[in-house]
C-alpha atoms as an extended CHARMM CRD file, in Angstrom:
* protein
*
       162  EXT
         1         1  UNK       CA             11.1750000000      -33.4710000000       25.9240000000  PROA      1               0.0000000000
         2         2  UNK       CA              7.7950000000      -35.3020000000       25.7290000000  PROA      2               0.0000000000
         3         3  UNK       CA              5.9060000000      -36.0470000000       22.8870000000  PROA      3               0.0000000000
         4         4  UNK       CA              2.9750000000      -33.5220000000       23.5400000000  PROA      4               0.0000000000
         5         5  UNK       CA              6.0430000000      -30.5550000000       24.1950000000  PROA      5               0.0000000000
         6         6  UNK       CA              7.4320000000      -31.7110000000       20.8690000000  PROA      6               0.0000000000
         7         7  UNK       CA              4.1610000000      -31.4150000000       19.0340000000  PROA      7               0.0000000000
         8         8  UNK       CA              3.6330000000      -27.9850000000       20.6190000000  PROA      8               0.0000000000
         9         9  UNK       CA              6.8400000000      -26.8330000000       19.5800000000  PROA      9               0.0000000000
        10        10  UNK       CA              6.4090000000      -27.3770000000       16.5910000000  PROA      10              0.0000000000
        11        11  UNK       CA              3.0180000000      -25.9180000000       15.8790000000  PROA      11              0.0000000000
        12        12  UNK       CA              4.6870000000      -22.5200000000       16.8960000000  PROA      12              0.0000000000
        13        13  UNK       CA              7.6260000000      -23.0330000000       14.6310000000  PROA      13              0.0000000000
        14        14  UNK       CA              4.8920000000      -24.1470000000       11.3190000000  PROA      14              0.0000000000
        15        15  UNK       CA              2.7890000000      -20.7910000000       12.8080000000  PROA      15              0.0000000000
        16        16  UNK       CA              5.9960000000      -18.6230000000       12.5780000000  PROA      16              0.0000000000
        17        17  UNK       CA              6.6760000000      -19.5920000000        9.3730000000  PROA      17              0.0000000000
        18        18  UNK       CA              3.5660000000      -18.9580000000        8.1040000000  PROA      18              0.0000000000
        19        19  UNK       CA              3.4190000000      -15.9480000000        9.0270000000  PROA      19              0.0000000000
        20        20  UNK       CA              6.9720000000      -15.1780000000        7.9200000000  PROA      20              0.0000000000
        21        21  UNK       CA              5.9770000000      -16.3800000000        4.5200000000  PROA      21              0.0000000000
        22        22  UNK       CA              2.6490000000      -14.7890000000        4.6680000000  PROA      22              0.0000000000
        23        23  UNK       CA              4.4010000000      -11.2070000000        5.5210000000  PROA      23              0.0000000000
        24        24  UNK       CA              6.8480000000      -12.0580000000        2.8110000000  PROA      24              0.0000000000
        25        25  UNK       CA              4.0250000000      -12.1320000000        0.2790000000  PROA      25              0.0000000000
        26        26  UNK       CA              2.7000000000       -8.8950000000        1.5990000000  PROA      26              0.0000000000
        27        27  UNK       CA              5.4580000000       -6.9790000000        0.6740000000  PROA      27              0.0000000000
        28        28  UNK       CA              5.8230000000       -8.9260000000       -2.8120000000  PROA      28              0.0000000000
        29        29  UNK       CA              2.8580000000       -7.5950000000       -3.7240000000  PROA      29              0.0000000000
        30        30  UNK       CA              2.2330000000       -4.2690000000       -2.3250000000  PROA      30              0.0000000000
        31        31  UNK       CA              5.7090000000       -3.6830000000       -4.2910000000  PROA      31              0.0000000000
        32        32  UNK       CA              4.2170000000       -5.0700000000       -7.6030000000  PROA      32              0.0000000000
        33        33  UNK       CA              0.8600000000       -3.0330000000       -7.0030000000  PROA      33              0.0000000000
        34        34  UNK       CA              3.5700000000        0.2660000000       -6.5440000000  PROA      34              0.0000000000
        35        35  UNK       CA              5.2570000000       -0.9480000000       -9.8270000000  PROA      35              0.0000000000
        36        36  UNK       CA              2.1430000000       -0.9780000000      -11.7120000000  PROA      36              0.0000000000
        37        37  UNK       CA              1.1370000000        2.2810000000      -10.3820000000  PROA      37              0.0000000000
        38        38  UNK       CA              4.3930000000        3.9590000000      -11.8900000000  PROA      38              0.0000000000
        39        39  UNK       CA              4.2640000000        2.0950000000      -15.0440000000  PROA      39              0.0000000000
        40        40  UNK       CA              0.6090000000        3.3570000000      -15.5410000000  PROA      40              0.0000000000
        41        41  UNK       CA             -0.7960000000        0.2130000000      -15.3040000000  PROA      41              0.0000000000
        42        42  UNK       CA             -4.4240000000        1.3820000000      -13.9520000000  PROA      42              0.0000000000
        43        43  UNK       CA             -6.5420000000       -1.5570000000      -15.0640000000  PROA      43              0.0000000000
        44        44  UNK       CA             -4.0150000000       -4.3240000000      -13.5480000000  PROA      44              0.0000000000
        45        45  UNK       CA             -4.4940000000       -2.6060000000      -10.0410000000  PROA      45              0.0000000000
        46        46  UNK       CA             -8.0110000000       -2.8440000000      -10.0000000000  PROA      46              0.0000000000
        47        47  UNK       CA             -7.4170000000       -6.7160000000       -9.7700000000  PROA      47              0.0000000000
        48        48  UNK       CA             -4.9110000000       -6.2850000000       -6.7080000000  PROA      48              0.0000000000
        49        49  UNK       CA             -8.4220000000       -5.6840000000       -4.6920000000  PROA      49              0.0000000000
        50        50  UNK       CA            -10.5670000000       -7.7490000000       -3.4970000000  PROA      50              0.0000000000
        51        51  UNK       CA            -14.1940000000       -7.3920000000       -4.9050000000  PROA      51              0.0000000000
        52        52  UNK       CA            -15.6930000000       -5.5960000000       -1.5420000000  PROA      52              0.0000000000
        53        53  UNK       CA            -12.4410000000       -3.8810000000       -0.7980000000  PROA      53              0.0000000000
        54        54  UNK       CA            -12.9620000000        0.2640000000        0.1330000000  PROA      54              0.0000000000
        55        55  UNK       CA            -10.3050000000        2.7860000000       -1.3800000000  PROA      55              0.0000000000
        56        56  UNK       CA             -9.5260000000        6.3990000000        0.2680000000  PROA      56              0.0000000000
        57        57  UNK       CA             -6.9470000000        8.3790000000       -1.7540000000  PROA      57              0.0000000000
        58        58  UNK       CA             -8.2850000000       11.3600000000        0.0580000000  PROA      58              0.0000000000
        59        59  UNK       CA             -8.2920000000       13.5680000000       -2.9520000000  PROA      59              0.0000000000
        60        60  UNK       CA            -11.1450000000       10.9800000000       -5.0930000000  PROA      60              0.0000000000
        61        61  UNK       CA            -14.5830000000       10.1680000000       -3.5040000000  PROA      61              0.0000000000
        62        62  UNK       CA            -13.6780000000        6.7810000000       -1.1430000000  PROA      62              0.0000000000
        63        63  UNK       CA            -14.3440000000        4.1910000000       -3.5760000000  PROA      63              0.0000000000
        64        64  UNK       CA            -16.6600000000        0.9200000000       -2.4420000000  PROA      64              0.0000000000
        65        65  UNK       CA            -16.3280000000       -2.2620000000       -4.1220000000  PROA      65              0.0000000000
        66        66  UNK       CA            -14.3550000000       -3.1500000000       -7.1150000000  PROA      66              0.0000000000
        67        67  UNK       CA            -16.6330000000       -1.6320000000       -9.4400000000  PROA      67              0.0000000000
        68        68  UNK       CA            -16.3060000000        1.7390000000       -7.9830000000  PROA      68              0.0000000000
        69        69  UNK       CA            -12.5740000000        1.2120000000       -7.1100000000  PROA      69              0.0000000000
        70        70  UNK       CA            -11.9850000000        0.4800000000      -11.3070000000  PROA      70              0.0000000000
        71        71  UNK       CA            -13.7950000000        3.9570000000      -12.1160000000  PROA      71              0.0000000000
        72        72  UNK       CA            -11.2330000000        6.0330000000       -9.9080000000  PROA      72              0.0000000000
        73        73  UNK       CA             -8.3080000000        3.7030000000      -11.6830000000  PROA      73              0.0000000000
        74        74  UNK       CA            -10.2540000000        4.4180000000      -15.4780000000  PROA      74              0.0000000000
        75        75  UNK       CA            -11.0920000000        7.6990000000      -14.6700000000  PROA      75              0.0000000000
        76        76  UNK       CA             -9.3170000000        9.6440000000      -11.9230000000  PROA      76              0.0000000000
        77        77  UNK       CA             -6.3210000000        8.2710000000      -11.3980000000  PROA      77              0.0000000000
        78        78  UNK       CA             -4.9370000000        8.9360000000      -14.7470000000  PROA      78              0.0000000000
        79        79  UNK       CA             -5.3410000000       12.3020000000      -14.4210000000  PROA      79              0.0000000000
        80        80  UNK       CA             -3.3070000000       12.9380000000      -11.7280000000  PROA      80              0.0000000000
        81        81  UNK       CA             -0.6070000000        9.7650000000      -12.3400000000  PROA      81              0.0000000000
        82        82  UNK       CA              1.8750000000       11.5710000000      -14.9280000000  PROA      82              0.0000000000
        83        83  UNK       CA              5.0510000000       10.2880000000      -16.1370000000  PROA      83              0.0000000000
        84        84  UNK       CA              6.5460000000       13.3800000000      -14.0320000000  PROA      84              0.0000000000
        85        85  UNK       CA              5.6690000000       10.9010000000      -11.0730000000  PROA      85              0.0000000000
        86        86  UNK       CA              7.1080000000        8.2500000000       -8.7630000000  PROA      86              0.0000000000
        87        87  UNK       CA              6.1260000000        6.8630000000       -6.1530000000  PROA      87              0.0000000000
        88        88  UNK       CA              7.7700000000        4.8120000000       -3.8440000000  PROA      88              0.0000000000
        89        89  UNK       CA              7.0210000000        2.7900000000       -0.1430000000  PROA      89              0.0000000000
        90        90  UNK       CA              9.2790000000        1.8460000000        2.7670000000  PROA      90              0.0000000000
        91        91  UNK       CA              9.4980000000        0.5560000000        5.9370000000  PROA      91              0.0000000000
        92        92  UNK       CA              6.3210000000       -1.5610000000        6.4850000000  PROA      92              0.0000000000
        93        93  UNK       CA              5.0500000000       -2.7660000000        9.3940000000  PROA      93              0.0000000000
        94        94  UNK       CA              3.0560000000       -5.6240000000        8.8410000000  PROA      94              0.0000000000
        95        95  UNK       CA              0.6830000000       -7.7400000000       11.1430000000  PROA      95              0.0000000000
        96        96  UNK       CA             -0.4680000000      -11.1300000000       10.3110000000  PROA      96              0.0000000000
        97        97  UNK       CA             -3.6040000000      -12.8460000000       11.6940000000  PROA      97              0.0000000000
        98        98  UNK       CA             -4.3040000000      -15.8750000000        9.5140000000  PROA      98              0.0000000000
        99        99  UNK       CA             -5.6970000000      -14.8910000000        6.3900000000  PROA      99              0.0000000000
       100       100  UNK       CA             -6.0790000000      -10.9560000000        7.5800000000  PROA      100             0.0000000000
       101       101  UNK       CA             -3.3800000000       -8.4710000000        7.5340000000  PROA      101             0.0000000000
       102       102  UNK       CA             -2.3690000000       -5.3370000000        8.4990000000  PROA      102             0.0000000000
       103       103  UNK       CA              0.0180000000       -2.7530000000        6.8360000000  PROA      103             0.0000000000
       104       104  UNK       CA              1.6130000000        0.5570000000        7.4350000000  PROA      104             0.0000000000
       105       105  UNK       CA              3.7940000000        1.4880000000        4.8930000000  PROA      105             0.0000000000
       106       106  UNK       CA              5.8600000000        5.2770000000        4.5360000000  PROA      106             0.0000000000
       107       107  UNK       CA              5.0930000000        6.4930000000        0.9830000000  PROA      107             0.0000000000
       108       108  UNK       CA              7.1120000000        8.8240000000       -1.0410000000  PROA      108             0.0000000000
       109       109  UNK       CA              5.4420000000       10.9820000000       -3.9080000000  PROA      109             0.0000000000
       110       110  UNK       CA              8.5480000000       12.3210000000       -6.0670000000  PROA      110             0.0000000000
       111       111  UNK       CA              7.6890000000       14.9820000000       -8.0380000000  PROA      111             0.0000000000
       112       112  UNK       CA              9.5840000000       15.6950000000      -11.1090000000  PROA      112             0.0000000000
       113       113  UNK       CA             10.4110000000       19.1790000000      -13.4250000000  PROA      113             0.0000000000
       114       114  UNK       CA              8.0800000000       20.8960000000      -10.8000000000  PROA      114             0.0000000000
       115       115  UNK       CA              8.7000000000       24.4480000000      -11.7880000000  PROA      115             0.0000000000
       116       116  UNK       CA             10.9470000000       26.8640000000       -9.9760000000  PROA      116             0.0000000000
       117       117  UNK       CA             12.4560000000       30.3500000000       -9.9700000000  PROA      117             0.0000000000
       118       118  UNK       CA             15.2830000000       28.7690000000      -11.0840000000  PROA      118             0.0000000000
       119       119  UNK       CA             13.9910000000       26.0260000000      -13.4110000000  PROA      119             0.0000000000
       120       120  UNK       CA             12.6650000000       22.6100000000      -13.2130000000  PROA      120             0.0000000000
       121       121  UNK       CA             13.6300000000       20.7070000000       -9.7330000000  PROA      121             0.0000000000
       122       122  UNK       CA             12.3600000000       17.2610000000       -7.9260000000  PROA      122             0.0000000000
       123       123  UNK       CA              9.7780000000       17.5570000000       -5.3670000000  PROA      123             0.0000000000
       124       124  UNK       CA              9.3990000000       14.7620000000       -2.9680000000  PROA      124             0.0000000000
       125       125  UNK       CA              6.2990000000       14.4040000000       -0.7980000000  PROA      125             0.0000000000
       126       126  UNK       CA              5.7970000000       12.0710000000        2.3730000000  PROA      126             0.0000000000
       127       127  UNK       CA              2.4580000000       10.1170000000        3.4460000000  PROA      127             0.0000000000
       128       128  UNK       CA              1.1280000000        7.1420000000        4.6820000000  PROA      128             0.0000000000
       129       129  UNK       CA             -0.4520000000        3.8110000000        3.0340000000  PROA      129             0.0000000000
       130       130  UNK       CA             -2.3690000000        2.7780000000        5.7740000000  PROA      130             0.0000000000
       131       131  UNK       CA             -3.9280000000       -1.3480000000        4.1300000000  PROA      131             0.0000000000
       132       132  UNK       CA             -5.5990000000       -3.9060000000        5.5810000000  PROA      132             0.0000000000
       133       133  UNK       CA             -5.0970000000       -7.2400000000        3.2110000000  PROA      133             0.0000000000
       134       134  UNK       CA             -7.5260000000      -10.5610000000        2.5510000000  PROA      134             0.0000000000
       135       135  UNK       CA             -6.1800000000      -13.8430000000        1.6230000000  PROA      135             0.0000000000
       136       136  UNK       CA             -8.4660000000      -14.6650000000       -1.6650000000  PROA      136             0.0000000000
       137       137  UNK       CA             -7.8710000000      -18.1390000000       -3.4700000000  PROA      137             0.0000000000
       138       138  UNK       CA             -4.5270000000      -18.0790000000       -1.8770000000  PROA      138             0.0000000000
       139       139  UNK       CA             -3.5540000000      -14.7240000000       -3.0170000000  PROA      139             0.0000000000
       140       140  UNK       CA             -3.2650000000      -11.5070000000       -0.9400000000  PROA      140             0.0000000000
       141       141  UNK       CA             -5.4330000000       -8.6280000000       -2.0930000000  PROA      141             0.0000000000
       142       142  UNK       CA             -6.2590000000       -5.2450000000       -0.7140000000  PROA      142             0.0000000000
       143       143  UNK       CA             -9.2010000000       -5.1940000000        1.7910000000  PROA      143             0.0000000000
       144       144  UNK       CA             -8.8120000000       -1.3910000000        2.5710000000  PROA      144             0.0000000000
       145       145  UNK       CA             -6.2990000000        1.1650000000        0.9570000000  PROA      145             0.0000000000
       146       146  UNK       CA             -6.1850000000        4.6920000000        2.9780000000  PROA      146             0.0000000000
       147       147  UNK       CA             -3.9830000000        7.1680000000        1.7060000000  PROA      147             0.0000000000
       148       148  UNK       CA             -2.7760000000        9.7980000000        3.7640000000  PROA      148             0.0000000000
       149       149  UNK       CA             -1.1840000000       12.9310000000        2.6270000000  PROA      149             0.0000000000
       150       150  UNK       CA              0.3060000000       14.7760000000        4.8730000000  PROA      150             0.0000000000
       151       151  UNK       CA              1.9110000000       12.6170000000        6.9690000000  PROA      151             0.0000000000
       152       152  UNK       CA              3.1160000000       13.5350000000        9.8870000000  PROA      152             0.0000000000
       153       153  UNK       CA              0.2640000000       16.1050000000        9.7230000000  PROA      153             0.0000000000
       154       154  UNK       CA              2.7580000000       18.4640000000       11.3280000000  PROA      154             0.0000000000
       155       155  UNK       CA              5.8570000000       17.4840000000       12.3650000000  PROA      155             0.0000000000
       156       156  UNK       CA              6.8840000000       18.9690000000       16.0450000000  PROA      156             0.0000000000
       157       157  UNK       CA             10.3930000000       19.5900000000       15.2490000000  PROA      157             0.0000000000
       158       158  UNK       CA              9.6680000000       22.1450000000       12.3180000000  PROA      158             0.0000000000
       159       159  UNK       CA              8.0780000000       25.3010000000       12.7850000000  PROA      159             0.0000000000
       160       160  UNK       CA              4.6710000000       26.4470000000       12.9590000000  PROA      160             0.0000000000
       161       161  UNK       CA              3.4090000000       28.9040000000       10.0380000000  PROA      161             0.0000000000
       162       162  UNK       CA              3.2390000000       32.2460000000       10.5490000000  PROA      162             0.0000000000
């Protein structure tokens, strides 16, 4: 092997592990962001954005900039974020392109004491956090947060409404 096919091998291997590491960070804190939403921890999220980020939890007006983003976490979110809630997030699918990222991520909304016939149960919900991350003073924040609820809109194996 020559010198020059050395050199190139190894500037794949130090890319790979970048973004290896970079994907591992990612998922560190998306998690953390998904803890402090079940702990009620509104304000702290604001600062997992970055200040131009956008946020669509398709039930709130999309929210532009961290300003507006820290009004739906004062004001909104609270409101809807009980203690009868969980949520949760699997499977992500992450893309890495320096200090730009990509992120699908399966959410679960559990549900608790919902009300039934038959007393309280557990509801669970799917959906979608669809993110798009920034590299800020070496940390990972939110770019772009798009919730999506229902997801699959419609799932082709169950069937249709009458």
């Amino acid at each position: 092997m020559t010198t020059k096919e050395l050199e190139e091998k190894v500037a794949k291997l130090e890319e790979r592990v970048r973004t290896l590491e970079a994907t591992e960070a990612i998922q560190k804190f998306h998690l953390n962001y998904i803890y402090l939403y079940n702990n009620h921890r509104h304000e702290e999220m604001v600062a997992c954005f970055a200040d131009d980020a956008v946020l669509d939890t398709g039930v709130f007006k999309t929210a532009r900039g961290r300003e507006e983003i820290a009004r739906i976490f004062r004001d909104d979110i609270p409101r809807v974020n009980n203690w009868a809630t969980a949520h949760a997030v699997i499977q992500p699918m992450i893309t890495v392109d320096g200090d730009r990222a990509k992120g699908l991520w399966i959410m679960y909304l559990i549900f608790y004491d919902v009300p039934t016939p038959k007393g309280p149960s557990v509801r669970m919900v799917q959906a979608l956090h669809d993110c798009e991350y920034v590299k800020v003073d070496g940390e990972w924040k939110f770019s772009s947060v798009k919730f999506i609820r229902p997801w699959p809109a419609r799932l082709e194996c169950m069937p249709k409404p009458a």
